[in-house]
mmCIF file of C-alpha atoms and ligand atoms in Angstrom:
data_model
loop_
_atom_site.group_PDB
_atom_site.id
_atom_site.type_symbol
_atom_site.label_atom_id
_atom_site.label_comp_id
_atom_site.label_asym_id
_atom_site.label_seq_id
_atom_site.Cartn_x
_atom_site.Cartn_y
_atom_site.Cartn_z
ATOM 1 C CA MET A 1 -16.898 2.342 11.202
ATOM 2 C CA VAL A 2 -13.430 2.503 9.828
ATOM 3 C CA SER A 3 -11.283 5.805 10.676
ATOM 4 C CA PHE A 4 -8.946 7.022 7.636
ATOM 5 C CA GLU A 5 -5.996 9.094 8.898
ATOM 6 C CA ILE A 6 -3.271 10.852 7.206
ATOM 7 C CA ALA A 7 0.327 10.460 8.885
ATOM 8 C CA ARG A 8 4.014 11.596 7.961
ATOM 9 C CA GLY A 9 6.908 9.005 8.469
ATOM 10 C CA ASP A 10 8.720 6.036 7.006
ATOM 11 C CA ILE A 11 6.304 3.261 6.425
ATOM 12 C CA THR A 12 8.968 0.756 7.246
ATOM 13 C CA HIS A 13 8.887 1.778 10.838
ATOM 14 C CA PHE A 14 5.011 2.338 11.205
ATOM 15 C CA PRO A 15 3.309 0.646 14.115
ATOM 16 C CA ALA A 16 0.551 -1.059 12.187
ATOM 17 C CA GLU A 17 -0.197 -4.954 11.965
ATOM 18 C CA ALA A 18 0.133 -4.654 8.170
ATOM 19 C CA ILE A 19 1.948 -2.087 5.958
ATOM 20 C CA VAL A 20 1.172 -2.238 2.119
ATOM 21 C CA ASN A 21 4.118 -2.301 -0.480
ATOM 22 C CA ALA A 22 3.386 -0.114 -3.776
ATOM 23 C CA ALA A 23 4.755 -3.014 -5.883
ATOM 24 C CA ASN A 24 4.941 -3.589 -9.378
ATOM 25 C CA ARG A 25 3.328 -6.453 -11.110
ATOM 26 C CA TYR A 26 6.282 -8.893 -10.993
ATOM 27 C CA LEU A 27 7.120 -7.992 -7.237
ATOM 28 C CA GLU A 28 10.528 -6.821 -8.312
ATOM 29 C CA HIS A 29 10.864 -4.077 -5.494
ATOM 30 C CA GLY A 30 13.455 -2.567 -7.287
ATOM 31 C CA GLY A 31 13.197 1.108 -6.179
ATOM 32 C CA GLY A 32 10.867 3.688 -4.289
ATOM 33 C CA VAL A 33 9.162 2.453 -1.430
ATOM 34 C CA ALA A 34 9.253 -1.319 -2.667
ATOM 35 C CA TYR A 35 13.003 -1.447 -2.360
ATOM 36 C CA ALA A 36 12.777 0.435 1.257
ATOM 37 C CA ILE A 37 10.492 -2.472 2.337
ATOM 38 C CA ALA A 38 12.355 -4.979 0.783
ATOM 39 C CA LYS A 39 15.388 -4.145 2.192
ATOM 40 C CA ALA A 40 14.230 -3.086 5.891
ATOM 41 C CA ALA A 41 12.466 -6.476 5.946
ATOM 42 C CA ALA A 42 14.773 -9.113 4.744
ATOM 43 C CA GLY A 43 18.222 -6.978 5.377
ATOM 44 C CA ASN A 44 18.767 -7.519 1.703
ATOM 45 C CA ALA A 45 16.104 -6.761 -1.057
ATOM 46 C CA ARG A 46 17.128 -9.389 -3.534
ATOM 47 C CA GLU A 47 16.176 -12.004 -0.786
ATOM 48 C CA TYR A 48 12.818 -10.381 -0.134
ATOM 49 C CA ILE A 49 12.172 -10.409 -3.872
ATOM 50 C CA ARG A 50 12.695 -14.099 -3.832
ATOM 51 C CA ILE A 51 10.706 -14.670 -0.840
ATOM 52 C CA SER A 52 7.726 -12.464 -2.536
ATOM 53 C CA LYS A 53 7.726 -14.374 -5.822
ATOM 54 C CA GLU A 54 7.483 -17.527 -4.169
ATOM 55 C CA ALA A 55 4.464 -16.467 -1.974
ATOM 56 C CA MET A 56 2.819 -15.191 -5.421
ATOM 57 C CA ARG A 57 3.357 -18.458 -7.176
ATOM 58 C CA GLU A 58 1.643 -20.264 -3.647
ATOM 59 C CA GLN A 59 -0.830 -17.797 -2.919
ATOM 60 C CA LEU A 60 -1.848 -17.153 -6.523
ATOM 61 C CA GLY A 61 -0.335 -19.748 -8.669
ATOM 62 C CA LYS A 62 0.811 -17.251 -11.190
ATOM 63 C CA SER A 63 4.004 -14.853 -11.514
ATOM 64 C CA SER A 64 2.432 -11.572 -12.055
ATOM 65 C CA ILE A 65 -0.389 -9.739 -10.337
ATOM 66 C CA GLU A 66 -3.353 -7.467 -11.684
ATOM 67 C CA HIS A 67 -4.771 -4.316 -10.160
ATOM 68 C CA GLY A 68 -6.706 -5.892 -7.016
ATOM 69 C CA GLU A 69 -4.835 -8.691 -6.555
ATOM 70 C CA VAL A 70 -2.392 -8.922 -3.467
ATOM 71 C CA VAL A 71 0.115 -11.094 -2.037
ATOM 72 C CA VAL A 72 1.084 -11.341 1.462
ATOM 73 C CA THR A 73 4.476 -11.845 2.995
ATOM 74 C CA PRO A 74 5.901 -11.897 6.539
ATOM 75 C CA ALA A 75 7.267 -8.842 8.244
ATOM 76 C CA MET A 76 10.535 -10.439 9.192
ATOM 77 C CA ARG A 77 12.836 -7.610 10.713
ATOM 78 C CA LEU A 78 9.981 -5.405 10.734
ATOM 79 C CA GLU A 79 8.190 -7.385 13.531
ATOM 80 C CA GLU A 80 10.451 -5.182 15.752
ATOM 81 C CA TYR A 81 8.021 -2.311 15.133
ATOM 82 C CA GLY A 82 4.666 -4.154 15.716
ATOM 83 C CA ILE A 83 4.406 -4.973 11.743
ATOM 84 C CA ARG A 84 3.310 -8.774 11.174
ATOM 85 C CA TYR A 85 2.427 -8.780 7.452
ATOM 86 C CA VAL A 86 3.719 -6.942 4.150
ATOM 87 C CA ILE A 87 0.473 -7.035 1.610
ATOM 88 C CA HIS A 88 1.720 -6.435 -1.916
ATOM 89 C CA THR A 89 -0.577 -4.479 -4.260
ATOM 90 C CA VAL A 90 -0.208 -2.875 -7.454
ATOM 91 C CA GLY A 91 -1.681 0.613 -8.467
ATOM 92 C CA PRO A 92 -1.864 2.324 -11.936
ATOM 93 C CA TYR A 93 0.906 3.849 -14.138
ATOM 94 C CA CYS A 94 -0.033 7.426 -14.929
ATOM 95 C CA GLY A 95 2.902 8.913 -15.913
ATOM 96 C CA GLY A 96 1.219 12.591 -15.187
ATOM 97 C CA VAL A 97 -2.159 11.567 -16.742
ATOM 98 C CA TRP A 98 -5.096 11.121 -14.393
ATOM 99 C CA ASP A 99 -8.347 9.702 -15.691
ATOM 100 C CA ASP A 100 -11.552 7.264 -14.590
ATOM 101 C CA ASP A 101 -9.576 4.257 -15.856
ATOM 102 C CA LYS A 102 -6.583 5.053 -13.314
ATOM 103 C CA LYS A 103 -8.789 5.742 -10.750
ATOM 104 C CA GLU A 104 -10.683 2.660 -10.910
ATOM 105 C CA LYS A 105 -7.409 0.752 -10.957
ATOM 106 C CA LEU A 106 -6.134 2.500 -7.797
ATOM 107 C CA ARG A 107 -9.240 2.231 -6.102
ATOM 108 C CA LYS A 108 -8.847 -1.718 -6.827
ATOM 109 C CA ALA A 109 -5.670 -2.047 -5.484
ATOM 110 C CA ILE A 110 -6.586 -0.569 -2.236
ATOM 111 C CA LEU A 111 -9.636 -2.227 -1.748
ATOM 112 C CA GLY A 112 -7.895 -5.661 -2.316
ATOM 113 C CA ALA A 113 -5.100 -4.891 0.336
ATOM 114 C CA LEU A 114 -8.227 -3.823 2.654
ATOM 115 C CA ARG A 115 -9.950 -6.907 2.037
ATOM 116 C CA LYS A 116 -6.810 -9.084 2.578
ATOM 117 C CA ALA A 117 -6.506 -7.307 5.878
ATOM 118 C CA ASP A 118 -9.672 -8.392 7.117
ATOM 119 C CA GLU A 119 -9.189 -11.843 5.910
ATOM 120 C CA LEU A 120 -5.961 -11.829 7.958
ATOM 121 C CA GLY A 121 -7.879 -10.585 10.945
ATOM 122 C CA ILE A 122 -5.817 -7.708 11.759
ATOM 123 C CA LYS A 123 -7.063 -3.928 12.916
ATOM 124 C CA THR A 124 -4.684 -1.700 11.901
ATOM 125 C CA ILE A 125 -3.165 -1.201 8.380
ATOM 126 C CA ALA A 126 -0.722 1.419 6.778
ATOM 127 C CA PHE A 127 -0.578 2.470 3.072
ATOM 128 C CA PRO A 128 2.038 4.428 1.436
ATOM 129 C CA ALA A 129 0.825 6.839 -1.415
ATOM 130 C CA ILE A 130 0.475 4.211 -3.919
ATOM 131 C CA SER A 131 1.379 5.255 -7.614
ATOM 132 C CA ALA A 132 2.159 8.598 -6.658
ATOM 133 C CA GLY A 133 6.011 8.460 -6.749
ATOM 134 C CA ILE A 134 7.768 6.507 -9.953
ATOM 135 C CA TYR A 135 4.344 5.686 -11.468
ATOM 136 C CA GLY A 136 3.371 9.451 -11.863
ATOM 137 C CA CYS A 137 -0.032 9.825 -10.527
ATOM 138 C CA PRO A 138 -1.156 13.193 -9.038
ATOM 139 C CA LEU A 139 -0.851 12.851 -5.183
ATOM 140 C CA GLU A 140 -3.944 14.855 -4.601
ATOM 141 C CA GLU A 141 -6.187 12.519 -6.726
ATOM 142 C CA VAL A 142 -4.343 9.614 -4.984
ATOM 143 C CA VAL A 143 -5.180 10.877 -1.724
ATOM 144 C CA ARG A 144 -8.774 11.720 -2.719
ATOM 145 C CA THR A 145 -9.117 8.109 -4.171
ATOM 146 C CA PHE A 146 -7.866 6.506 -0.797
ATOM 147 C CA LYS A 147 -10.595 8.535 1.239
ATOM 148 C CA GLU A 148 -13.362 7.443 -1.044
ATOM 149 C CA THR A 149 -12.177 3.816 -1.090
ATOM 150 C CA VAL A 150 -11.743 3.707 2.687
ATOM 151 C CA GLU A 151 -15.328 4.834 3.075
ATOM 152 C CA GLU A 152 -16.633 2.376 0.756
ATOM 153 C CA PHE A 153 -14.709 -0.453 2.432
ATOM 154 C CA SER A 154 -16.280 0.727 5.828
ATOM 155 C CA LYS A 155 -19.392 -0.664 4.823
ATOM 156 C CA GLU A 156 -17.997 -4.074 4.646
ATOM 157 C CA ALA A 157 -15.280 -4.146 6.922
ATOM 158 C CA LYS A 158 -15.312 -6.833 9.423
ATOM 159 C CA GLY A 159 -12.415 -6.394 11.517
ATOM 160 C CA VAL A 160 -10.098 -3.374 10.355
ATOM 161 C CA GLU A 161 -10.755 -0.185 12.423
ATOM 162 C CA LYS A 162 -7.819 2.016 11.274
ATOM 163 C CA VAL A 163 -6.551 2.979 7.955
ATOM 164 C CA TYR A 164 -3.413 5.182 7.764
ATOM 165 C CA LEU A 165 -1.988 6.746 4.637
ATOM 166 C CA VAL A 166 1.711 7.438 5.356
ATOM 167 C CA LEU A 167 3.734 10.236 3.581
ATOM 168 C CA TYR A 168 7.153 10.137 3.301
ATOM 169 C CA SER A 169 7.917 13.736 2.833
ATOM 170 C CA GLY A 170 6.959 16.891 4.578
ATOM 171 C CA ARG A 171 5.634 18.315 1.386
ATOM 172 C CA ASP A 172 3.840 15.511 0.861
ATOM 173 C CA TYR A 173 1.937 15.293 3.908
ATOM 174 C CA ARG A 174 1.098 18.956 3.703
ATOM 175 C CA THR A 175 -0.420 18.289 -0.005
ATOM 176 C CA ALA A 176 -2.441 15.318 1.664
ATOM 177 C CA VAL A 177 -3.946 17.313 4.787
ATOM 178 C CA GLU A 178 -4.688 20.406 2.431
ATOM 179 C CA THR A 179 -6.201 18.089 0.121
ATOM 180 C CA LEU A 180 -8.579 16.473 2.601
ATOM 181 C CA GLY A 181 -9.494 20.034 3.967
ATOM 182 C CA LEU A 182 -7.789 18.990 7.444
ATOM 183 C CA HIS A 183 -6.207 22.238 8.420
HETATM 184 P P1 ADP B 201 4.813 3.874 -7.373
HETATM 185 O O1 ADP B 201 5.540 3.182 -8.526
HETATM 186 O O2 ADP B 201 3.607 3.021 -6.994
HETATM 187 O O3 ADP B 201 4.543 5.305 -7.505
HETATM 188 P P2 ADP B 201 6.867 4.781 -5.257
HETATM 189 O O4 ADP B 201 7.552 3.824 -4.552
HETATM 190 O O5 ADP B 201 7.587 5.456 -6.653
HETATM 191 O O6 ADP B 201 5.641 3.895 -5.851
HETATM 192 O O7 ADP B 201 6.111 5.889 -4.386
HETATM 193 C C1 ADP B 201 5.033 5.541 -3.663
HETATM 194 C C2 ADP B 201 4.878 6.826 -2.617
HETATM 195 O O8 ADP B 201 5.874 6.370 -1.639
HETATM 196 C C3 ADP B 201 5.847 8.117 -3.143
HETATM 197 O O9 ADP B 201 4.920 9.176 -2.564
HETATM 198 C C4 ADP B 201 6.958 7.989 -2.108
HETATM 199 O O10 ADP B 201 7.514 9.327 -1.774
HETATM 200 C C5 ADP B 201 6.563 7.294 -1.219
HETATM 201 N N1 ADP B 201 7.782 6.557 -0.449
HETATM 202 C C6 ADP B 201 8.937 6.207 -0.620
HETATM 203 N N2 ADP B 201 9.585 5.533 0.368
HETATM 204 C C7 ADP B 201 8.786 5.761 1.273
HETATM 205 C C8 ADP B 201 8.886 5.241 2.810
HETATM 206 N N3 ADP B 201 9.912 4.467 3.178
HETATM 207 N N4 ADP B 201 7.850 5.436 3.529
HETATM 208 C C9 ADP B 201 6.639 5.640 2.878
HETATM 209 N N5 ADP B 201 6.517 6.404 1.644
HETATM 210 C C10 ADP B 201 7.586 6.057 1.053
#
């Protein structure tokens, strides 16, 4: 059984073996959580973008990713917190609109990262609220999709035991807790 937990904090310091980046298709890491991870990992976001693009070429043989495809990069300076890998995945762009297509793209993005974590042989993985920032998807729907996707993954998981959804702001954390009826 895979457990799913909500946490509040900065994902760049979150002690999970892998953290997930809410990336764009080109792994440009220009803003939001992607920029924060890139800067914290390599000390310089530009350098981590270079490393990410090279990893994408090596791992997938191309220069952009689709929903469900993931790229893995080393944690570099984040190893200090016990983080070993950064798994880059791309969620849907919503711009405030939510429908079945967005949900399916988010499900694929989450599932791709979870399957990669299993492949890497790790037990703990932390996600940011993919697509709930610049990509404009409603946080409540993102949180529900996370819960459902982790439940689905639970049936096939080989080694992953704990999945965290890390909310950056107190407000988002409270929304997530309320959405899941935890309080
Ligand atoms: P997207 O483009 O997929 O929407 P964003 O980076 O804009 O990605 O935002 C995704 C979520 O990550 C937002 O809820 C944002 O508040 C959150 N976030 C931003 N920085 C951090 C951080 N350091 N740790 C955890 N979550 C973060």
